[in-house]
PDB file of C-alpha atoms in Angstrom:
ATOM      1  CA  UNK Q   1     108.677  94.834 120.085  1.00  0.00           C
ATOM      2  CA  UNK Q   2     105.263  95.213 121.671  1.00  0.00           C
ATOM      3  CA  UNK Q   3     102.244  95.098 119.409  1.00  0.00           C
ATOM      4  CA  UNK Q   4     100.910  98.315 120.942  1.00  0.00           C
ATOM      5  CA  UNK Q   5     104.141 100.265 120.310  1.00  0.00           C
ATOM      6  CA  UNK Q   6     104.525  99.016 116.751  1.00  0.00           C
ATOM      7  CA  UNK Q   7     104.287 101.499 113.875  1.00  0.00           C
ATOM      8  CA  UNK Q   8     103.748 100.703 110.210  1.00  0.00           C
ATOM      9  CA  UNK Q   9     107.321 101.361 109.102  1.00  0.00           C
ATOM     10  CA  UNK Q  10     109.094  99.450 111.882  1.00  0.00           C
ATOM     11  CA  UNK Q  11     109.462  96.456 109.554  1.00  0.00           C
ATOM     12  CA  UNK Q  12     109.859  96.441 105.763  1.00  0.00           C
ATOM     13  CA  UNK Q  13     106.890  95.874 103.486  1.00  0.00           C
ATOM     14  CA  UNK Q  14     106.059  92.245 102.880  1.00  0.00           C
ATOM     15  CA  UNK Q  15     106.772  91.276 106.487  1.00  0.00           C
ATOM     16  CA  UNK Q  16     104.648  91.203 109.682  1.00  0.00           C
ATOM     17  CA  UNK Q  17     101.224  91.429 108.052  1.00  0.00           C
ATOM     18  CA  UNK Q  18      99.345  90.867 111.316  1.00  0.00           C
ATOM     19  CA  UNK Q  19     101.178  93.705 113.067  1.00  0.00           C
ATOM     20  CA  UNK Q  20     100.579  96.060 110.135  1.00  0.00           C
ATOM     21  CA  UNK Q  21      96.866  95.158 110.047  1.00  0.00           C
ATOM     22  CA  UNK Q  22      96.590  95.697 113.798  1.00  0.00           C
ATOM     23  CA  UNK Q  23      98.333  99.074 113.587  1.00  0.00           C
ATOM     24  CA  UNK Q  24      96.268 100.437 110.687  1.00  0.00           C
ATOM     25  CA  UNK Q  25      92.973  99.179 112.062  1.00  0.00           C
ATOM     26  CA  UNK Q  26      93.839 100.632 115.475  1.00  0.00           C
ATOM     27  CA  UNK Q  27      94.328 104.046 113.873  1.00  0.00           C
ATOM     28  CA  UNK Q  28      91.096 103.726 111.888  1.00  0.00           C
ATOM     29  CA  UNK Q  29      89.143 102.641 114.955  1.00  0.00           C
ATOM     30  CA  UNK Q  30      90.171 105.798 116.802  1.00  0.00           C
ATOM     31  CA  UNK Q  31      89.243 108.125 113.949  1.00  0.00           C
ATOM     32  CA  UNK Q  32      86.245 106.100 112.795  1.00  0.00           C
ATOM     33  CA  UNK Q  33      84.713 105.835 116.259  1.00  0.00           C
ATOM     34  CA  UNK Q  34      84.788 109.614 116.638  1.00  0.00           C
ATOM     35  CA  UNK Q  35      83.329 110.235 113.198  1.00  0.00           C
ATOM     36  CA  UNK Q  36      80.683 107.519 113.582  1.00  0.00           C
ATOM     37  CA  UNK Q  37      79.684 108.779 117.015  1.00  0.00           C
ATOM     38  CA  UNK Q  38      79.245 112.318 115.771  1.00  0.00           C
ATOM     39  CA  UNK Q  39      77.178 111.067 112.804  1.00  0.00           C
ATOM     40  CA  UNK Q  40      75.023 108.910 115.053  1.00  0.00           C
ATOM     41  CA  UNK Q  41      74.391 111.686 117.557  1.00  0.00           C
ATOM     42  CA  UNK Q  42      73.856 114.508 115.064  1.00  0.00           C
ATOM     43  CA  UNK Q  43      72.376 112.935 111.938  1.00  0.00           C
ATOM     44  CA  UNK Q  44      70.941 109.418 111.985  1.00  0.00           C
ATOM     45  CA  UNK Q  45      69.852 109.121 115.668  1.00  0.00           C
ATOM     46  CA  UNK Q  46      69.016 105.396 115.676  1.00  0.00           C
ATOM     47  CA  UNK Q  47      66.534 104.073 118.232  1.00  0.00           C
ATOM     48  CA  UNK Q  48      67.802 101.298 120.534  1.00  0.00           C
ATOM     49  CA  UNK Q  49      71.102  99.594 121.214  1.00  0.00           C
ATOM     50  CA  UNK Q  50      70.977  97.139 118.332  1.00  0.00           C
ATOM     51  CA  UNK Q  51      70.215  99.820 115.761  1.00  0.00           C
ATOM     52  CA  UNK Q  52      73.037 101.948 117.156  1.00  0.00           C
ATOM     53  CA  UNK Q  53      75.502  99.042 116.984  1.00  0.00           C
ATOM     54  CA  UNK Q  54      74.322  98.284 113.436  1.00  0.00           C
ATOM     55  CA  UNK Q  55      74.897 101.904 112.431  1.00  0.00           C
ATOM     56  CA  UNK Q  56      78.413 101.803 113.909  1.00  0.00           C
ATOM     57  CA  UNK Q  57      79.027  98.708 111.795  1.00  0.00           C
ATOM     58  CA  UNK Q  58      77.682 100.428 108.690  1.00  0.00           C
ATOM     59  CA  UNK Q  59      79.931 103.422 109.181  1.00  0.00           C
ATOM     60  CA  UNK Q  60      83.116 101.786 110.467  1.00  0.00           C
ATOM     61  CA  UNK Q  61      83.014  98.551 108.452  1.00  0.00           C
ATOM     62  CA  UNK Q  62      84.038 100.170 105.144  1.00  0.00           C
ATOM     63  CA  UNK Q  63      86.864 102.002 106.914  1.00  0.00           C
ATOM     64  CA  UNK Q  64      88.264  98.738 108.289  1.00  0.00           C
ATOM     65  CA  UNK Q  65      87.780  97.078 104.897  1.00  0.00           C
ATOM     66  CA  UNK Q  66      89.678  99.842 103.095  1.00  0.00           C
ATOM     67  CA  UNK Q  67      92.691  99.810 105.410  1.00  0.00           C
ATOM     68  CA  UNK Q  68      92.817  96.026 105.482  1.00  0.00           C
ATOM     69  CA  UNK Q  69      92.602  95.909 101.689  1.00  0.00           C
ATOM     70  CA  UNK Q  70      95.527  98.322 101.364  1.00  0.00           C
ATOM     71  CA  UNK Q  71      97.667  96.303 103.780  1.00  0.00           C
ATOM     72  CA  UNK Q  72      96.818  92.974 102.170  1.00  0.00           C
ATOM     73  CA  UNK Q  73      97.273  94.167  98.580  1.00  0.00           C
ATOM     74  CA  UNK Q  74     100.583  95.857  99.397  1.00  0.00           C
ATOM     75  CA  UNK Q  75     101.814  92.787 101.270  1.00  0.00           C
ATOM     76  CA  UNK Q  76     100.844  90.399  98.468  1.00  0.00           C
ATOM     77  CA  UNK Q  77     102.267  92.666  95.750  1.00  0.00           C
ATOM     78  CA  UNK Q  78     105.559  92.988  97.620  1.00  0.00           C
ATOM     79  CA  UNK Q  79     105.920  89.243  98.077  1.00  0.00           C
ATOM     80  CA  UNK Q  80     104.805  88.326  94.541  1.00  0.00           C
ATOM     81  CA  UNK Q  81     106.918  90.958  92.771  1.00  0.00           C
ATOM     82  CA  UNK Q  82     109.897  90.605  95.098  1.00  0.00           C
ATOM     83  CA  UNK Q  83     110.493  94.369  95.084  1.00  0.00           C
ATOM     84  CA  UNK Q  84     109.799  97.090  97.621  1.00  0.00           C
ATOM     85  CA  UNK Q  85     108.919 100.092  95.479  1.00  0.00           C
ATOM     86  CA  UNK Q  86     106.174 102.567  94.584  1.00  0.00           C
ATOM     87  CA  UNK Q  87     104.232 100.126  92.409  1.00  0.00           C
ATOM     88  CA  UNK Q  88     103.224  98.063  95.450  1.00  0.00           C
ATOM     89  CA  UNK Q  89     101.632 101.082  97.113  1.00  0.00           C
ATOM     90  CA  UNK Q  90      99.953 102.019  93.827  1.00  0.00           C
ATOM     91  CA  UNK Q  91      98.471  98.511  93.646  1.00  0.00           C
ATOM     92  CA  UNK Q  92      97.299  98.807  97.265  1.00  0.00           C
ATOM     93  CA  UNK Q  93      95.750 102.222  96.646  1.00  0.00           C
ATOM     94  CA  UNK Q  94      94.062 101.079  93.439  1.00  0.00           C
ATOM     95  CA  UNK Q  95      92.548  98.036  95.136  1.00  0.00           C
ATOM     96  CA  UNK Q  96      91.342 100.181  98.036  1.00  0.00           C
ATOM     97  CA  UNK Q  97      89.639 102.628  95.671  1.00  0.00           C
ATOM     98  CA  UNK Q  98      88.049  99.800  93.691  1.00  0.00           C
ATOM     99  CA  UNK Q  99      86.723  98.187  96.881  1.00  0.00           C
ATOM    100  CA  UNK Q 100      85.332 101.513  98.061  1.00  0.00           C
ATOM    101  CA  UNK Q 101      83.516 101.944  94.735  1.00  0.00           C
ATOM    102  CA  UNK Q 102      82.039  98.458  95.101  1.00  0.00           C
ATOM    103  CA  UNK Q 103      80.916  99.169  98.680  1.00  0.00           C
ATOM    104  CA  UNK Q 104      79.333 102.470  97.634  1.00  0.00           C
ATOM    105  CA  UNK Q 105      77.790 100.811  94.564  1.00  0.00           C
ATOM    106  CA  UNK Q 106      79.109 103.641  92.371  1.00  0.00           C
ATOM    107  CA  UNK Q 107      81.367 102.465  89.569  1.00  0.00           C
ATOM    108  CA  UNK Q 108      82.668 105.832  88.392  1.00  0.00           C
ATOM    109  CA  UNK Q 109      83.398 107.038  91.930  1.00  0.00           C
ATOM    110  CA  UNK Q 110      85.288 103.808  92.558  1.00  0.00           C
ATOM    111  CA  UNK Q 111      87.255 104.166  89.326  1.00  0.00           C
ATOM    112  CA  UNK Q 112      88.363 107.741  90.010  1.00  0.00           C
ATOM    113  CA  UNK Q 113      89.012 106.955  93.656  1.00  0.00           C
ATOM    114  CA  UNK Q 114      91.152 103.981  92.617  1.00  0.00           C
ATOM    115  CA  UNK Q 115      93.209 106.166  90.251  1.00  0.00           C
ATOM    116  CA  UNK Q 116      93.571 108.889  92.908  1.00  0.00           C
ATOM    117  CA  UNK Q 117      94.541 106.509  95.705  1.00  0.00           C
ATOM    118  CA  UNK Q 118      97.046 104.754  93.436  1.00  0.00           C
ATOM    119  CA  UNK Q 119      98.748 108.095  92.770  1.00  0.00           C
ATOM    120  CA  UNK Q 120      98.652 109.045  96.463  1.00  0.00           C
ATOM    121  CA  UNK Q 121     100.053 105.644  97.458  1.00  0.00           C
ATOM    122  CA  UNK Q 122     102.897 105.924  94.964  1.00  0.00           C
ATOM    123  CA  UNK Q 123     103.684 109.441  96.192  1.00  0.00           C
ATOM    124  CA  UNK Q 124     103.703 108.264  99.825  1.00  0.00           C
ATOM    125  CA  UNK Q 125     106.103 105.415  99.060  1.00  0.00           C
ATOM    126  CA  UNK Q 126     108.289 107.799  97.028  1.00  0.00           C
ATOM    127  CA  UNK Q 127     108.517 110.053 100.080  1.00  0.00           C
ATOM    128  CA  UNK Q 128     109.544 107.107 102.258  1.00  0.00           C
ATOM    129  CA  UNK Q 129     112.163 105.921  99.769  1.00  0.00           C
ATOM    130  CA  UNK Q 130     113.673 109.393  99.386  1.00  0.00           C
ATOM    131  CA  UNK Q 131     113.417 110.492 103.051  1.00  0.00           C
ATOM    132  CA  UNK Q 132     111.114 113.476 102.867  1.00  0.00           C
ATOM    133  CA  UNK Q 133     107.913 114.188 104.737  1.00  0.00           C
ATOM    134  CA  UNK Q 134     104.652 113.505 102.899  1.00  0.00           C
ATOM    135  CA  UNK Q 135     102.301 114.854 105.570  1.00  0.00           C
ATOM    136  CA  UNK Q 136     103.293 117.380 108.195  1.00  0.00           C
ATOM    137  CA  UNK Q 137     103.733 115.974 111.682  1.00  0.00           C
ATOM    138  CA  UNK Q 138     103.309 117.781 114.955  1.00  0.00           C
ATOM    139  CA  UNK Q 139     106.315 118.262 117.213  1.00  0.00           C
ATOM    140  CA  UNK Q 140     106.542 116.173 120.364  1.00  0.00           C
ATOM    141  CA  UNK Q 141     106.928 119.270 122.552  1.00  0.00           C
ATOM    142  CA  UNK Q 142     104.544 122.141 121.917  1.00  0.00           C
ATOM    143  CA  UNK Q 143     105.495 125.721 122.673  1.00  0.00           C
ATOM    144  CA  UNK Q 144     102.237 127.662 122.745  1.00  0.00           C
ATOM    145  CA  UNK Q 145     102.363 131.331 121.840  1.00  0.00           C
ATOM    146  CA  UNK Q 146      99.341 132.513 123.812  1.00  0.00           C
ATOM    147  CA  UNK Q 147      99.476 130.029 126.673  1.00  0.00           C
ATOM    148  CA  UNK Q 148      97.729 126.810 127.557  1.00  0.00           C
ATOM    149  CA  UNK Q 149      96.053 125.267 130.595  1.00  0.00           C
ATOM    150  CA  UNK Q 150      99.257 125.610 132.663  1.00  0.00           C
ATOM    151  CA  UNK Q 151      99.642 129.346 132.006  1.00  0.00           C
ATOM    152  CA  UNK Q 152      98.385 130.560 135.424  1.00  0.00           C
ATOM    153  CA  UNK Q 153     101.168 128.599 137.116  1.00  0.00           C
ATOM    154  CA  UNK Q 154     103.954 130.206 135.079  1.00  0.00           C
ATOM    155  CA  UNK Q 155     106.268 132.740 136.655  1.00  0.00           C
ATOM    156  CA  UNK Q 156     105.734 136.093 134.923  1.00  0.00           C
ATOM    157  CA  UNK Q 157     108.393 138.106 136.773  1.00  0.00           C
ATOM    158  CA  UNK Q 158     110.626 140.291 134.637  1.00  0.00           C
ATOM    159  CA  UNK Q 159     113.890 139.773 136.536  1.00  0.00           C
ATOM    160  CA  UNK Q 160     115.827 136.794 137.824  1.00  0.00           C
ATOM    161  CA  UNK Q 161     115.345 136.022 141.510  1.00  0.00           C
ATOM    162  CA  UNK Q 162     117.882 137.727 143.761  1.00  0.00           C
ATOM    163  CA  UNK Q 163     120.619 135.565 145.232  1.00  0.00           C
ATOM    164  CA  UNK Q 164     120.346 134.515 148.846  1.00  0.00           C
ATOM    165  CA  UNK Q 165     121.729 137.101 151.264  1.00  0.00           C
ATOM    166  CA  UNK Q 166     121.340 139.955 148.766  1.00  0.00           C
ATOM    167  CA  UNK Q 167     121.021 143.413 150.310  1.00  0.00           C
ATOM    168  CA  UNK Q 168     119.733 146.493 148.499  1.00  0.00           C
ATOM    169  CA  UNK Q 169     122.147 149.430 147.987  1.00  0.00           C
ATOM    170  CA  UNK Q 170     120.029 151.711 150.151  1.00  0.00           C
ATOM    171  CA  UNK Q 171     120.142 149.254 153.049  1.00  0.00           C
ATOM    172  CA  UNK Q 172     123.935 148.810 152.770  1.00  0.00           C
ATOM    173  CA  UNK Q 173     124.609 152.490 153.441  1.00  0.00           C
ATOM    174  CA  UNK Q 174     122.924 152.436 156.797  1.00  0.00           C
TER     175      UNK Q 174
END
């Protein structure tokens, strides 16, 4: 399987750490680049290329650290414990919250974030083990109600097109 088409749940936990790290950091880079760009343009407005690159690093570095910490902690917990269950995700979430508290230099925020992320991680793994959807996903094919950018090209006629060679009743009498 290609590295670019890989998703997190293609292989079981405890396997393919590099692919899982690549996938999660790819997702974070997409979201983080948009958020960091909007913060740089609207709020901080650094002067020069080096200051801008440094600000991107300040904003996106903790995001990469958090996702990598979750993947590593979950991978290690799965291999050490020998089980694939909710506790591994709770350990990964707890370690991510603790690291975030350390990076923010706020102990209480890190503690409560660690507890919250441990609960969220356990709930996410529970949803995967029991085959229900934790977050809503968007359908592959959208059916817009009020139209989209292709609306002007749609056919808005009320009736089916007439078959070839069709003659109106009035014309048949003549």
